[in-house]
Amino acid sequence: QVRLVESGGGWVQPGGSLRLSCTASGINFRLYAISWYRQASGTERELVARISSGGATEYADSVKDRFTISRNNIYNRVSLQMNNLKPEDTGVYTCNVIHANGAFWGRGTQVTVSS
């Protein structure tokens, strides 16, 4: 079955960096766009970044020029490099794939930005 596993979250001070990874199994990874979403406590989940099967990227305005999404089709992995983190970046980050059998989500990884 389709499985997405996130890793790399943690606590960091404002201005710091983290690198998140999403590893997929159960799909022909190279054929699918992968997205990162985040959800802060008490808010709705929002799209952070997406990378297409061909490598085209898109970002939320709030993370442009700070976050970079990339993919490695050999390791079935999508990474999210997050630089100059701000307290408002705090939340649970989850990766997503839209598959023929439906939308699949990982369990998420917590990112906390505070001093």
Short mmCIF file of N, CA and C in Angstrom, two decimals:
data_model
loop_
_atom_site.label_atom_id
_atom_site.label_comp_id
_atom_site.label_asym_id
_atom_site.label_seq_id
_atom_site.Cartn_x
_atom_site.Cartn_y
_atom_site.Cartn_z
N GLN A 1 0.82 -1.18 0.00
CA GLN A 1 0.00 0.00 0.00
C GLN A 1 0.87 1.24 0.00
N VAL A 2 0.24 2.37 -0.29
CA VAL A 2 0.97 3.63 -0.33
C VAL A 2 1.32 4.05 1.09
N ARG A 3 2.57 4.44 1.28
CA ARG A 3 3.02 4.87 2.61
C ARG A 3 3.97 6.05 2.45
N LEU A 4 3.74 7.06 3.28
CA LEU A 4 4.61 8.24 3.32
C LEU A 4 5.11 8.40 4.75
N VAL A 5 6.41 8.58 4.89
CA VAL A 5 7.01 8.73 6.22
C VAL A 5 7.86 9.98 6.25
N GLU A 6 7.50 10.89 7.16
CA GLU A 6 8.25 12.14 7.30
C GLU A 6 9.30 12.02 8.41
N SER A 7 10.35 12.80 8.27
CA SER A 7 11.38 12.86 9.31
C SER A 7 12.06 14.22 9.24
N GLY A 8 12.80 14.55 10.29
CA GLY A 8 13.63 15.75 10.28
C GLY A 8 13.10 16.92 11.07
N GLY A 9 11.93 16.78 11.67
CA GLY A 9 11.40 17.89 12.46
C GLY A 9 12.16 18.06 13.76
N GLY A 10 11.80 19.11 14.48
CA GLY A 10 12.45 19.36 15.77
C GLY A 10 12.24 20.79 16.20
N TRP A 11 13.04 21.18 17.18
CA TRP A 11 12.97 22.55 17.70
C TRP A 11 14.18 23.33 17.19
N VAL A 12 13.94 24.57 16.81
CA VAL A 12 15.02 25.43 16.33
C VAL A 12 14.70 26.87 16.72
N GLN A 13 15.72 27.65 16.94
CA GLN A 13 15.53 29.06 17.24
C GLN A 13 15.20 29.84 15.97
N PRO A 14 14.55 30.97 16.11
CA PRO A 14 14.29 31.81 14.93
C PRO A 14 15.58 32.11 14.18
N GLY A 15 15.49 32.04 12.87
CA GLY A 15 16.66 32.22 12.03
C GLY A 15 17.40 30.94 11.71
N GLY A 16 17.03 29.87 12.38
CA GLY A 16 17.69 28.60 12.16
C GLY A 16 17.16 27.85 10.95
N SER A 17 17.68 26.65 10.76
CA SER A 17 17.32 25.83 9.60
C SER A 17 16.99 24.41 10.02
N LEU A 18 16.12 23.80 9.24
CA LEU A 18 15.81 22.38 9.37
C LEU A 18 15.62 21.81 7.98
N ARG A 19 15.86 20.52 7.86
CA ARG A 19 15.62 19.83 6.59
C ARG A 19 14.70 18.66 6.86
N LEU A 20 13.54 18.70 6.23
CA LEU A 20 12.56 17.62 6.36
C LEU A 20 12.68 16.67 5.18
N SER A 21 12.37 15.41 5.44
CA SER A 21 12.35 14.41 4.38
C SER A 21 11.02 13.66 4.40
N CYS A 22 10.57 13.28 3.24
CA CYS A 22 9.38 12.46 3.06
C CYS A 22 9.77 11.30 2.16
N THR A 23 9.70 10.10 2.70
CA THR A 23 10.06 8.90 1.93
C THR A 23 8.79 8.13 1.61
N ALA A 24 8.63 7.78 0.34
CA ALA A 24 7.42 7.11 -0.11
C ALA A 24 7.69 5.67 -0.49
N SER A 25 6.66 4.85 -0.33
CA SER A 25 6.71 3.47 -0.80
C SER A 25 5.32 3.09 -1.30
N GLY A 26 5.28 2.06 -2.13
CA GLY A 26 4.00 1.58 -2.63
C GLY A 26 3.48 2.31 -3.85
N ILE A 27 4.29 3.22 -4.41
CA ILE A 27 3.89 3.93 -5.62
C ILE A 27 5.08 4.00 -6.57
N ASN A 28 4.79 4.24 -7.85
CA ASN A 28 5.86 4.52 -8.81
C ASN A 28 6.23 5.97 -8.63
N PHE A 29 7.09 6.23 -7.69
CA PHE A 29 7.34 7.56 -7.13
C PHE A 29 7.57 8.63 -8.19
N ARG A 30 8.33 8.29 -9.22
CA ARG A 30 8.73 9.31 -10.18
C ARG A 30 7.55 9.89 -10.96
N LEU A 31 6.41 9.24 -10.91
CA LEU A 31 5.25 9.68 -11.69
C LEU A 31 4.38 10.70 -10.97
N TYR A 32 4.65 10.94 -9.69
CA TYR A 32 3.70 11.72 -8.88
C TYR A 32 4.29 13.00 -8.32
N ALA A 33 3.42 14.01 -8.28
CA ALA A 33 3.75 15.22 -7.55
C ALA A 33 3.63 14.94 -6.05
N ILE A 34 4.51 15.54 -5.28
CA ILE A 34 4.49 15.41 -3.83
C ILE A 34 4.37 16.80 -3.22
N SER A 35 3.54 16.90 -2.20
CA SER A 35 3.32 18.19 -1.56
C SER A 35 3.66 18.11 -0.08
N TRP A 36 4.09 19.27 0.44
CA TRP A 36 4.25 19.44 1.89
C TRP A 36 3.16 20.40 2.36
N TYR A 37 2.47 20.00 3.41
CA TYR A 37 1.49 20.85 4.06
C TYR A 37 1.93 21.07 5.51
N ARG A 38 1.38 22.08 6.13
CA ARG A 38 1.62 22.27 7.55
C ARG A 38 0.33 22.73 8.21
N GLN A 39 0.26 22.43 9.49
CA GLN A 39 -0.90 22.84 10.27
C GLN A 39 -0.44 23.27 11.65
N ALA A 40 -0.71 24.52 11.96
CA ALA A 40 -0.43 25.03 13.29
C ALA A 40 -1.65 24.78 14.18
N SER A 41 -1.43 24.76 15.47
CA SER A 41 -2.52 24.52 16.40
C SER A 41 -3.63 25.54 16.20
N GLY A 42 -4.86 25.05 16.02
CA GLY A 42 -6.00 25.93 15.89
C GLY A 42 -6.20 26.53 14.52
N THR A 43 -5.41 26.10 13.56
CA THR A 43 -5.56 26.64 12.20
C THR A 43 -5.80 25.50 11.21
N GLU A 44 -6.18 25.89 10.01
CA GLU A 44 -6.38 24.89 8.97
C GLU A 44 -5.05 24.51 8.33
N ARG A 45 -5.00 23.33 7.79
CA ARG A 45 -3.80 22.89 7.09
C ARG A 45 -3.61 23.73 5.84
N GLU A 46 -2.37 24.09 5.57
CA GLU A 46 -2.07 24.91 4.40
C GLU A 46 -0.95 24.28 3.59
N LEU A 47 -1.01 24.51 2.28
CA LEU A 47 0.04 24.03 1.39
C LEU A 47 1.29 24.88 1.57
N VAL A 48 2.41 24.22 1.76
CA VAL A 48 3.70 24.91 1.91
C VAL A 48 4.47 24.90 0.60
N ALA A 49 4.59 23.71 0.00
CA ALA A 49 5.37 23.58 -1.22
C ALA A 49 4.94 22.31 -1.94
N ARG A 50 5.14 22.32 -3.25
CA ARG A 50 4.81 21.16 -4.07
C ARG A 50 5.87 21.01 -5.15
N ILE A 51 6.18 19.78 -5.48
CA ILE A 51 7.09 19.50 -6.58
C ILE A 51 6.43 18.50 -7.51
N SER A 52 6.41 18.81 -8.79
CA SER A 52 5.77 17.95 -9.77
C SER A 52 6.66 16.76 -10.11
N SER A 53 6.12 15.84 -10.88
CA SER A 53 6.91 14.69 -11.30
C SER A 53 8.10 15.13 -12.15
N GLY A 54 7.96 16.24 -12.84
CA GLY A 54 9.04 16.75 -13.68
C GLY A 54 9.98 17.69 -12.96
N GLY A 55 9.69 17.97 -11.69
CA GLY A 55 10.59 18.83 -10.91
C GLY A 55 10.16 20.27 -10.80
N ALA A 56 9.03 20.64 -11.39
CA ALA A 56 8.55 22.01 -11.24
C ALA A 56 8.09 22.23 -9.80
N THR A 57 8.38 23.40 -9.28
CA THR A 57 8.08 23.67 -7.88
C THR A 57 7.13 24.85 -7.72
N GLU A 58 6.41 24.84 -6.63
CA GLU A 58 5.59 25.98 -6.24
C GLU A 58 5.62 26.10 -4.73
N TYR A 59 5.47 27.35 -4.26
CA TYR A 59 5.59 27.63 -2.84
C TYR A 59 4.49 28.57 -2.37
N ALA A 60 4.15 28.44 -1.11
CA ALA A 60 3.31 29.45 -0.48
C ALA A 60 4.10 30.75 -0.41
N ASP A 61 3.40 31.86 -0.55
CA ASP A 61 4.08 33.17 -0.52
C ASP A 61 4.87 33.35 0.78
N SER A 62 4.37 32.79 1.85
CA SER A 62 5.00 33.00 3.16
C SER A 62 6.36 32.31 3.30
N VAL A 63 6.66 31.36 2.40
CA VAL A 63 7.92 30.62 2.52
C VAL A 63 8.85 30.82 1.33
N LYS A 64 8.39 31.55 0.33
CA LYS A 64 9.24 31.78 -0.85
C LYS A 64 10.55 32.42 -0.42
N ASP A 65 11.61 32.00 -1.05
CA ASP A 65 12.98 32.50 -0.81
C ASP A 65 13.56 32.01 0.50
N ARG A 66 12.80 31.22 1.26
CA ARG A 66 13.33 30.63 2.50
C ARG A 66 13.34 29.11 2.44
N PHE A 67 12.33 28.53 1.79
CA PHE A 67 12.21 27.07 1.71
C PHE A 67 12.53 26.60 0.30
N THR A 68 13.11 25.41 0.21
CA THR A 68 13.40 24.79 -1.08
C THR A 68 12.96 23.34 -1.04
N ILE A 69 12.12 22.97 -2.00
CA ILE A 69 11.68 21.58 -2.11
C ILE A 69 12.45 20.91 -3.23
N SER A 70 12.82 19.65 -3.03
CA SER A 70 13.56 18.90 -4.05
C SER A 70 13.17 17.43 -3.95
N ARG A 71 13.49 16.69 -5.00
CA ARG A 71 13.15 15.27 -4.99
C ARG A 71 14.31 14.43 -5.47
N ASN A 72 14.35 13.22 -4.96
CA ASN A 72 15.34 12.23 -5.38
C ASN A 72 14.57 10.97 -5.74
N ASN A 73 14.44 10.73 -7.05
CA ASN A 73 13.62 9.60 -7.51
C ASN A 73 14.32 8.26 -7.31
N ILE A 74 15.61 8.27 -7.02
CA ILE A 74 16.30 7.00 -6.75
C ILE A 74 15.92 6.50 -5.36
N TYR A 75 15.84 7.44 -4.42
CA TYR A 75 15.52 7.06 -3.04
C TYR A 75 14.05 7.28 -2.69
N ASN A 76 13.25 7.65 -3.68
CA ASN A 76 11.81 7.89 -3.44
C ASN A 76 11.61 8.90 -2.31
N ARG A 77 12.32 10.00 -2.39
CA ARG A 77 12.34 10.95 -1.29
C ARG A 77 12.15 12.37 -1.79
N VAL A 78 11.37 13.11 -1.05
CA VAL A 78 11.24 14.55 -1.26
C VAL A 78 11.74 15.26 -0.01
N SER A 79 12.55 16.27 -0.21
CA SER A 79 13.10 17.01 0.92
C SER A 79 12.58 18.45 0.92
N LEU A 80 12.51 19.01 2.10
CA LEU A 80 12.13 20.41 2.24
C LEU A 80 13.18 21.08 3.11
N GLN A 81 14.02 21.88 2.47
CA GLN A 81 15.04 22.64 3.18
C GLN A 81 14.42 23.94 3.64
N MET A 82 14.45 24.17 4.94
CA MET A 82 13.81 25.35 5.52
C MET A 82 14.86 26.21 6.20
N ASN A 83 15.05 27.40 5.67
CA ASN A 83 16.04 28.33 6.20
C ASN A 83 15.35 29.57 6.78
N ASN A 84 16.09 30.29 7.60
CA ASN A 84 15.57 31.52 8.20
C ASN A 84 14.18 31.29 8.79
N LEU A 85 14.07 30.27 9.60
CA LEU A 85 12.77 29.89 10.16
C LEU A 85 12.25 30.95 11.10
N LYS A 86 10.93 31.09 11.10
CA LYS A 86 10.25 32.08 11.92
C LYS A 86 9.27 31.36 12.85
N PRO A 87 8.90 32.00 13.95
CA PRO A 87 7.94 31.36 14.86
C PRO A 87 6.64 30.95 14.16
N GLU A 88 6.23 31.71 13.16
CA GLU A 88 4.99 31.37 12.45
C GLU A 88 5.14 30.16 11.55
N ASP A 89 6.34 29.62 11.42
CA ASP A 89 6.54 28.37 10.68
C ASP A 89 6.26 27.16 11.55
N THR A 90 6.01 27.37 12.82
CA THR A 90 5.72 26.27 13.74
C THR A 90 4.47 25.52 13.32
N GLY A 91 4.54 24.19 13.38
CA GLY A 91 3.38 23.38 13.05
C GLY A 91 3.79 21.94 12.76
N VAL A 92 2.79 21.14 12.44
CA VAL A 92 3.04 19.76 12.01
C VAL A 92 3.11 19.75 10.49
N TYR A 93 4.22 19.28 9.99
CA TYR A 93 4.46 19.23 8.55
C TYR A 93 4.19 17.81 8.05
N THR A 94 3.37 17.73 7.01
CA THR A 94 2.92 16.44 6.50
C THR A 94 3.09 16.41 4.99
N CYS A 95 3.53 15.28 4.47
CA CYS A 95 3.60 15.18 3.01
C CYS A 95 2.40 14.42 2.47
N ASN A 96 2.14 14.67 1.20
CA ASN A 96 0.90 14.21 0.57
C ASN A 96 1.17 13.80 -0.86
N VAL A 97 0.47 12.78 -1.32
CA VAL A 97 0.49 12.41 -2.73
C VAL A 97 -0.94 12.11 -3.15
N ILE A 98 -1.28 12.58 -4.34
CA ILE A 98 -2.57 12.27 -4.93
C ILE A 98 -2.36 11.11 -5.88
N HIS A 99 -2.93 9.98 -5.53
CA HIS A 99 -2.74 8.73 -6.26
C HIS A 99 -4.07 8.33 -6.88
N ALA A 100 -4.02 7.42 -7.83
CA ALA A 100 -5.26 6.95 -8.47
C ALA A 100 -6.23 6.39 -7.43
N ASN A 101 -5.70 5.84 -6.36
CA ASN A 101 -6.54 5.26 -5.31
C ASN A 101 -6.95 6.26 -4.25
N GLY A 102 -6.58 7.52 -4.44
CA GLY A 102 -6.97 8.53 -3.46
C GLY A 102 -5.81 9.36 -3.00
N ALA A 103 -6.07 10.23 -2.02
CA ALA A 103 -5.03 11.07 -1.44
C ALA A 103 -4.43 10.35 -0.24
N PHE A 104 -3.10 10.38 -0.15
CA PHE A 104 -2.42 9.72 0.94
C PHE A 104 -1.57 10.73 1.70
N TRP A 105 -1.55 10.54 3.02
CA TRP A 105 -0.83 11.45 3.91
C TRP A 105 0.09 10.66 4.83
N GLY A 106 1.20 11.28 5.16
CA GLY A 106 2.03 10.73 6.21
C GLY A 106 1.47 11.13 7.56
N ARG A 107 2.17 10.73 8.63
CA ARG A 107 1.72 11.08 9.97
C ARG A 107 2.19 12.45 10.40
N GLY A 108 3.18 12.98 9.72
CA GLY A 108 3.63 14.33 10.02
C GLY A 108 4.83 14.35 10.95
N THR A 109 5.51 15.50 10.93
CA THR A 109 6.64 15.73 11.83
C THR A 109 6.51 17.15 12.38
N GLN A 110 6.75 17.28 13.67
CA GLN A 110 6.56 18.56 14.34
C GLN A 110 7.77 19.47 14.14
N VAL A 111 7.49 20.70 13.78
CA VAL A 111 8.52 21.74 13.69
C VAL A 111 8.13 22.85 14.67
N THR A 112 9.05 23.18 15.56
CA THR A 112 8.81 24.23 16.53
C THR A 112 9.91 25.27 16.43
N VAL A 113 9.52 26.50 16.19
CA VAL A 113 10.47 27.60 16.07
C VAL A 113 10.19 28.58 17.21
N SER A 114 11.11 28.64 18.14
CA SER A 114 10.93 29.55 19.27
C SER A 114 12.26 29.82 19.92
N SER A 115 12.31 30.90 20.67
CA SER A 115 13.53 31.25 21.39
C SER A 115 13.39 30.86 22.85
#
